Structure formats: structure tokens, C-alpha cells
Coordinates of C-alpha atoms and ligand atoms in Angstrom, one line a residue:
X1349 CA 0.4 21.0 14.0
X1350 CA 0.3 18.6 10.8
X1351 CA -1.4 15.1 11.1
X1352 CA 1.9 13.3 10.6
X1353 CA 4.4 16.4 11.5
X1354 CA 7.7 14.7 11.2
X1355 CA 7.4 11.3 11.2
X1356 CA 9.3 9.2 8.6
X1357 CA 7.4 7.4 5.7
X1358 CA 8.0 5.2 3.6
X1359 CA 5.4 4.6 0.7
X1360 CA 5.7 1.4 -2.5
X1361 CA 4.6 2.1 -5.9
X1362 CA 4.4 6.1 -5.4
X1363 CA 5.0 6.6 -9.0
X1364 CA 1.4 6.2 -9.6
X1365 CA -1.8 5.4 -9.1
X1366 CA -2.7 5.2 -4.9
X1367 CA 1.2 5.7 -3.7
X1368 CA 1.7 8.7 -5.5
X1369 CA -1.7 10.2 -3.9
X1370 CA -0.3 8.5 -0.4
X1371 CA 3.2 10.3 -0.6
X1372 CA 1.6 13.8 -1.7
X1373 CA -0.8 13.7 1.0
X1374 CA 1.1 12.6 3.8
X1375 CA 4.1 15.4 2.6
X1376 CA 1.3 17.6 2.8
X1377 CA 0.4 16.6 6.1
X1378 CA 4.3 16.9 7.0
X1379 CA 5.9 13.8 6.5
X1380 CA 9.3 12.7 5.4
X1381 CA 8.8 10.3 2.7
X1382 CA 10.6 7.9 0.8
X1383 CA 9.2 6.9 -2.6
X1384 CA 10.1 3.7 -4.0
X1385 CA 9.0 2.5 -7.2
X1386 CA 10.3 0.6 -10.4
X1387 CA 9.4 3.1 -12.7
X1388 CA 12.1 5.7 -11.9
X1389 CA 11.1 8.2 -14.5
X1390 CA 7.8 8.9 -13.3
X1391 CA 9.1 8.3 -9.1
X1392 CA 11.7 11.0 -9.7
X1393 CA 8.8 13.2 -10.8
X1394 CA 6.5 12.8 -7.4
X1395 CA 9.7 13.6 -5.7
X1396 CA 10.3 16.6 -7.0
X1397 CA 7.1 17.8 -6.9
X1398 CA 7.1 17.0 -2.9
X1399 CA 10.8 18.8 -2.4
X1400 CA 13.0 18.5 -0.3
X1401 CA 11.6 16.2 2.0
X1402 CA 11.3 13.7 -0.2
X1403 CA 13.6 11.0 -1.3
X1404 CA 13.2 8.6 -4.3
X1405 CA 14.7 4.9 -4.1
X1406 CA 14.5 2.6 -7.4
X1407 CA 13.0 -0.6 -5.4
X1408 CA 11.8 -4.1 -7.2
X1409 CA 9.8 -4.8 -3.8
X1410 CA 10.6 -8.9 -4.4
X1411 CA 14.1 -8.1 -4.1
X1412 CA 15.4 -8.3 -0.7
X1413 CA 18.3 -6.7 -1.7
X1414 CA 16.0 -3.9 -2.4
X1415 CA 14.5 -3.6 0.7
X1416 CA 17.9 -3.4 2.6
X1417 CA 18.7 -0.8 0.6
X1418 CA 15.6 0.8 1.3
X1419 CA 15.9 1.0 4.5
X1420 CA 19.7 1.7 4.8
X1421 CA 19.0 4.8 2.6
X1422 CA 16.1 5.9 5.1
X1423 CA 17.8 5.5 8.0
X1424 CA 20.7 8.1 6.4
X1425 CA 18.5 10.5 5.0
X1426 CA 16.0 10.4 7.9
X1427 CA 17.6 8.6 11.0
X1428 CA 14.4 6.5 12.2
X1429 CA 11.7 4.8 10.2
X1430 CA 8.3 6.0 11.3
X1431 CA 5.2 4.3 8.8
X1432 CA 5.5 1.8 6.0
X1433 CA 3.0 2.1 3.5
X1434 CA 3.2 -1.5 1.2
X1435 CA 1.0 -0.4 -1.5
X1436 CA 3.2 -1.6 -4.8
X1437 CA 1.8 -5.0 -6.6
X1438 CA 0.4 -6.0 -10.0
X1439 CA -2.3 -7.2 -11.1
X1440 CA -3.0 -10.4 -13.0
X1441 CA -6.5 -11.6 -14.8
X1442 CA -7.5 -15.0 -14.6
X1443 CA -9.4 -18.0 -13.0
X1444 CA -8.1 -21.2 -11.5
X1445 CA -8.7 -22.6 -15.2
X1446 CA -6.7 -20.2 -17.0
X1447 CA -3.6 -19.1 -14.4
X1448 CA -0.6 -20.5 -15.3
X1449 CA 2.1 -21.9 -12.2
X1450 CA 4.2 -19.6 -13.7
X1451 CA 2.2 -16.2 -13.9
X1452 CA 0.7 -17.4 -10.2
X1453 CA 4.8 -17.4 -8.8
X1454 CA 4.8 -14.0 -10.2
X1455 CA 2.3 -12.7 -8.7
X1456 CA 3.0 -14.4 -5.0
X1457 CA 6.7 -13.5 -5.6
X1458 CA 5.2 -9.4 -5.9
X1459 CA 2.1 -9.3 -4.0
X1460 CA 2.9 -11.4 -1.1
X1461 CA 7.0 -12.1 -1.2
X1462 CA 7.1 -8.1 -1.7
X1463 CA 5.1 -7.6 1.7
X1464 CA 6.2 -9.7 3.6
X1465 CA 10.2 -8.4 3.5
X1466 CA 8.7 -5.0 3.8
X1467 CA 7.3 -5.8 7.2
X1468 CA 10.2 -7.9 8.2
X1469 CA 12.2 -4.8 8.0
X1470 CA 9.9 -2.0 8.7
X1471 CA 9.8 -4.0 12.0
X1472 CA 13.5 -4.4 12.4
X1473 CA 13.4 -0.8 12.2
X1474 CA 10.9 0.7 13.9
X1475 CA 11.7 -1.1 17.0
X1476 CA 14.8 1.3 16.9
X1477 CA 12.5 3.8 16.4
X1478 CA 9.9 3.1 19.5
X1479 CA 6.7 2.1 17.3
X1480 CA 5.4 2.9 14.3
X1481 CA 2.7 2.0 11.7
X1482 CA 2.3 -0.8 8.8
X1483 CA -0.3 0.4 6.2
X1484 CA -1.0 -3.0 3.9
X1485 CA -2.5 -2.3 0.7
X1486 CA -4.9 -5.6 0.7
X1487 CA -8.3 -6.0 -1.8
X1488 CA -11.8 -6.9 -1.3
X1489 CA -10.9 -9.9 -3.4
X1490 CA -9.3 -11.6 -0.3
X1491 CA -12.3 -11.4 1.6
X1492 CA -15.3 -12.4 -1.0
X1493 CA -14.7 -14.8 -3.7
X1494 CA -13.6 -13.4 -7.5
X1495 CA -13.3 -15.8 -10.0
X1496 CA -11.9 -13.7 -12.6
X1497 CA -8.3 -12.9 -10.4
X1498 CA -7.1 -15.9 -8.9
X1499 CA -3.8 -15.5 -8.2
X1500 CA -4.1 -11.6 -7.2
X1501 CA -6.9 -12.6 -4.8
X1502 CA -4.4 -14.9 -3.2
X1503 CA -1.7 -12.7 -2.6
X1504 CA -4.2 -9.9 -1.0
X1505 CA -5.2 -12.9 1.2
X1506 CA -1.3 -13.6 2.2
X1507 CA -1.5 -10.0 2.8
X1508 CA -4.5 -10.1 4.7
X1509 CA -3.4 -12.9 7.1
X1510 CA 0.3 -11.5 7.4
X1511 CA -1.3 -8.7 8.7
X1512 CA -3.2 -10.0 11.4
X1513 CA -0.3 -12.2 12.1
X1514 CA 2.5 -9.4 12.1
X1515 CA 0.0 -7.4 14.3
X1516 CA -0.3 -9.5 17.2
X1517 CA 3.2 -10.3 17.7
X1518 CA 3.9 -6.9 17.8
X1519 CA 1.6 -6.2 20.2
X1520 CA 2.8 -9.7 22.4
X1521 CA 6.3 -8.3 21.8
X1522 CA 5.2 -5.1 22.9
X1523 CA 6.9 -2.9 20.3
X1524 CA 4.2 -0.1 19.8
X1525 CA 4.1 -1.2 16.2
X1526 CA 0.4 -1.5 14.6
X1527 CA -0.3 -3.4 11.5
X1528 CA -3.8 -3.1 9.4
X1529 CA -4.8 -3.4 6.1
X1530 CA -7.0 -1.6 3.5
X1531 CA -9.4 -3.7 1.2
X1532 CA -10.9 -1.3 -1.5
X1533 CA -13.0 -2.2 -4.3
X1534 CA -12.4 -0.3 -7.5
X1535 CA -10.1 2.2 -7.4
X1536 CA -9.7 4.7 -10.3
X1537 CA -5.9 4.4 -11.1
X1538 CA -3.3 2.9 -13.8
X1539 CA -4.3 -0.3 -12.8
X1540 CA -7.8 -0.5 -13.6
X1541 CA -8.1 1.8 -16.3
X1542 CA -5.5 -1.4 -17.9
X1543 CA -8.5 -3.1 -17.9
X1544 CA -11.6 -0.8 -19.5
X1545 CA -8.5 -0.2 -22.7
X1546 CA -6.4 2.2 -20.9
X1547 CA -8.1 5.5 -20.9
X1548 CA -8.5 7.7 -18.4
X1549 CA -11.6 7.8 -16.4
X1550 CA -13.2 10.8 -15.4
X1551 CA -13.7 10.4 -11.8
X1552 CA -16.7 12.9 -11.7
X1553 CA -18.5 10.8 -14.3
X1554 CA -18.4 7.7 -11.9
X1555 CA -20.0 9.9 -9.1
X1556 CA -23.2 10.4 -10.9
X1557 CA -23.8 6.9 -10.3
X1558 CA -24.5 6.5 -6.2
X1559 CA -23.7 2.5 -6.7
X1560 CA -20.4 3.3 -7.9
X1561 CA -17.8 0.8 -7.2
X1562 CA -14.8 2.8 -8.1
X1563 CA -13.0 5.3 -5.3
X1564 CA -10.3 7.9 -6.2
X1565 CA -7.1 7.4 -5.0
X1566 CA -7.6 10.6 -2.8
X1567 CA -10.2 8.0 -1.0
X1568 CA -7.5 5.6 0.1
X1569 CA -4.7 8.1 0.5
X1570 CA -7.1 9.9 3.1
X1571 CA -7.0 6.4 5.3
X1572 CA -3.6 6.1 4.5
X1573 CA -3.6 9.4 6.1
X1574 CA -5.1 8.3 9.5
X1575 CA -3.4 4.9 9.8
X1576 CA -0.5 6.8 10.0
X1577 CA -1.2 9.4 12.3
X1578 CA -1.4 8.9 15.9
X1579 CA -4.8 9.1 15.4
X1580 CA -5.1 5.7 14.8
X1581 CA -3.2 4.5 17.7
X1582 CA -5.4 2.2 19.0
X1583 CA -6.1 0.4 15.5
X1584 CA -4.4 -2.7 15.1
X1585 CA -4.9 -5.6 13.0
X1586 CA -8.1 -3.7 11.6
X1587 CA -9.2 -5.1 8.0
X1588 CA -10.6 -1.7 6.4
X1589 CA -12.9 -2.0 3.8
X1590 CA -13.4 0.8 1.1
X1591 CA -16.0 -0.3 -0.8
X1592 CA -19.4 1.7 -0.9
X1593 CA -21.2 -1.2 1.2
X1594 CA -20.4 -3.6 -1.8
X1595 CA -19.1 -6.7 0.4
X1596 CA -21.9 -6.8 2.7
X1597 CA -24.4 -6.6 0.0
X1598 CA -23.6 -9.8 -1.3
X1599 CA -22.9 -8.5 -4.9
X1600 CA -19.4 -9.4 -5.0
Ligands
NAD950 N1 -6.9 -0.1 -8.5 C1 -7.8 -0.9 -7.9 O1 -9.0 -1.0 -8.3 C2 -7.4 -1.6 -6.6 C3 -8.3 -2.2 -5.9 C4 -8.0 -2.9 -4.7 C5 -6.7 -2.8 -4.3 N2 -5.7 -2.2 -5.0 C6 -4.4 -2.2 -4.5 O2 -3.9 -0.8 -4.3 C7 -2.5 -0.8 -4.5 C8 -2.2 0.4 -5.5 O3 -2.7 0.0 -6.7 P1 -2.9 1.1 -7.9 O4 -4.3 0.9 -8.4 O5 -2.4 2.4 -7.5 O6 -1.9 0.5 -9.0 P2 -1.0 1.2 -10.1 O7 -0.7 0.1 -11.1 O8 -1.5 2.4 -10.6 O9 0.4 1.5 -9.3 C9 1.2 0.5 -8.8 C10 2.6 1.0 -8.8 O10 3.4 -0.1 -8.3 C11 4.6 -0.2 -9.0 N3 5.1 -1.5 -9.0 C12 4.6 -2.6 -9.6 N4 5.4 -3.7 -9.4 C13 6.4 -3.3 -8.6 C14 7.5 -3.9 -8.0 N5 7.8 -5.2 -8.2 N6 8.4 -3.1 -7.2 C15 8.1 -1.8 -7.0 N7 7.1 -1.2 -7.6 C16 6.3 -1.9 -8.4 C17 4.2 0.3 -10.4 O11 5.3 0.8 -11.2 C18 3.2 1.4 -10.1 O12 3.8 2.7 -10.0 C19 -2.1 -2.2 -5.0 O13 -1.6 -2.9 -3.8 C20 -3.4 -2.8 -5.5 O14 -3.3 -4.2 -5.5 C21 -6.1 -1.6 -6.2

């Protein structure tokens, strides 16, 4: 028997980066998944590779619209709505001097907007379904204090809070349906590799270092992995960190 034999996925930003690793992995693991993503191109392609149990949806996660399509298209592909994974969101550099109101709504509109009508209807759904699992894709930079990303910081601590929130009244509701979130460090994907010029980085060349502060993708998608199973069931409203021990040193 697979880790997540059957159940009905759906995974944000699985073109690249930590989605895509998510969607392999829990296919692997036997999952249905749906893929959404803006960039269709390279969506399309994680599809295919996954098969037939796969589906790709073109999603811009701030658009509600979006979402209801989403979810209409899993339900009639898939008939029930198992796991949500809401991993999508961008990243923005700059402190409380430099962010602009407008590059802040963007990120807010993304980050936290996105998240938040993900859970409102992975909720509406998986009540229909009899339970099922929220996966929040949250930062250490909600919990300790990073000048140099303002604005993201305060989305992954909308998404941190929403979490806890979404958790509880699921549990007072009684629904069956948990709710954590992840808070990695670094993580070796599209995203950061933006910000050392856009190269690749070898992942094995990080390693050598033992106070490396930047995962692989495979690190989350392994989590991912468990908060989705029924492994997990009794873990709700967890805040995961995946940070070698960074937070609690006090380095932040
Ligand atoms: N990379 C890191 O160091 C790091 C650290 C902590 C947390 N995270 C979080 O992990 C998650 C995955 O990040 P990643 O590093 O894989 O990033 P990534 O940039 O490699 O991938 C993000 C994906 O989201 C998609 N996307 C962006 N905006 C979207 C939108 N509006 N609608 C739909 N799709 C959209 C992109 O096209 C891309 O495929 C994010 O929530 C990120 O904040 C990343």
C-alpha cells in the first residue's frame, strides 16, 4: 500500500521549484493530483511526466475565479478533494524603507489573498469529502525577524496565523480537516537561485558545508509527503520548521 494510495491532491506552483517535487512525490506515493500553476508551459510538462493521474489547471491563485475553477475541474476529474497543498507565491526583496504600498498589495494579494481562497474552498470541499489535509507553504521569516523581505515575511505571517485559525475551527466544527504549515529556511529552487544571479546550484556542493541553510526541494516534498498521509492524522495546527536548527540558534 502507497502512503497516500488514492486520495485526491491538489498542489500550487507545481511547475517548479517545491510543487513540482510535491506533485512527483506524492504521484509516486499514489495520489491523484491536480497541478496548478501560471506558467502552463512548464505545468503541462510535470503533468505529463506524472500520466494519467494527473491533471494540469492554469490557476493565478489571487483569482477567485481561479480557485472555483479549480476545484470544479477536481471534483470532475476526481469526484472528492482529499489534500490541498498552497505552496505558489513570489517573492519580493525589501525592507520597510524601500517597499513600495504598491509592490506590498502585490505580494498580500499572492501570498496571503492566494491562501486564504485556497482554504476557503479546499474546506468547502473536503467537508463533502469527510476530512482531509491543508499543507501551507509558510517561511522562517514569519517567525524570526528579516529585514531584508518585508512584505513576503508578512504574508508567511498571514499564512502562519490563517493556519492556526483555519485549524481550530475545523477541529470545533468537527470536520476531520487538519491545517499546518511548513516554515523552511533556504530552499534550493527557482526562487532563490533569482537571487545568487540565477544559476543553478549544485545541491551536493551546499552539503559539504554541515551549517548549510539551504534544503532541496526533495526535503519539503518528503513533509509534504507525511502531512498528507494519514500518518499525520493527529497533526494539526503544527508550525514545522525546516531549517537545520537555524531559528533556535538565534542567527536569524
Ligand atoms: N525557496 C526558498 O528558499 C523558500 C524558503 C521558504 C519558503 N519558501 C516557500 O516555498 C514555496 C515554494 O517556493 P519555491 O522556492 O519552489 O518557488 P519557485 O519560484 O521555484 O516556484 C513557485 C511557483 O509558483 C508559481 N506562481 C507564482 N505566482 C503564482 C500565482 N499567482 N498563481 C499561480 N502560480 C504562481 C510560479 O510560476 C512557480 O512555478 C513558496 O510558498 C515559498 O514562499 C521558499
Amino acid at each position: 500500500m502507497k502512503r497516500v494510495e488514492g486520495k485526491v491532491c491538489i498542489v500550487t506552483g507545481a511547475a517548479s521549484g517545491v510543487g513540482r517535487e510535491d506533485a512527483l512525490l506524492l504521484a509516486r506515493e499514489g495520489a491523484k493530483v491536480v497541478l496548478t500553476d501560471l506558467n502552463e508551459e512548464l505545468g503541462r510538462q510535470v503533468a505529463a511526466e506524472i500520466g494519467e493521474q494527473a491533471l494540469f489547471v492554469r490557476q493565478d491563485i489571487a483569482s477567485e475565479a481561479d480557485w472555483q475553477n479549480v476545484i470544479k475541474q477536481t471534483l470532475e476529474r476526481f469526484g472528492r478533494l482529499d489534500v490541498l497543498v498552497n505552496n505558489a507565491a513570489i517573492l519580493a526583496v525589501g525592507s520597510i524603507e524601500d517597499t513600495s504600498l504598491e509592490l506590498w498589495q502585490k505580494v498580500q494579494r499572492i501570498n496571503s489573498d492566494g491562501y486564504f481562497l485556497g482554504c476557503k474552498y479546499a474546506v468547502a470541499a473536503m467537508k463533502d469529502s469527510g476530512g482531509g489535509s491543508i499543507v501551507n507553504m509558510s517561511s522562517i521569516s514569519s517567525l524570526g525577524g528579516m529585514p531584508a523581505f518585508c512584505a513576503y515575511s508578512s504574508s508567511k505571517g498571514a499564512v502562519t496565523a490563517m493556519t492556526r485559525s483555519i485549524a481550530v475551527h475545523c477541529r470545533e466544527q468537527g470536520y476531520r480537516i487538519r491545517c499546518n504549515s511548513i516554515h523552511p529556511d533556504g530552499i534550493n529552487t527557482p526562487m532563490t537561485q533569482a537571487l545568487a544571479g540565477g544559476a543553478p546550484i549544485a545541491q551536493e556542493e551546499l552539503e559539504r558545508n554541515p551549517k548549510n541553510r539551504m534544503c532541496d526541494p526533495r526535503d519539503i516534498a518528503n513533509l509534504v509527503l507525511f502531512l498528507a498521509s494519514d500518518e499525520s492524522r493527529f497533526i494539526n495546527g503544527a508550525e514545522l520548521r525546516v531549517d537545520n536548527a537555524q531559528l533556535v540558534s538565534g542567527l536569524l
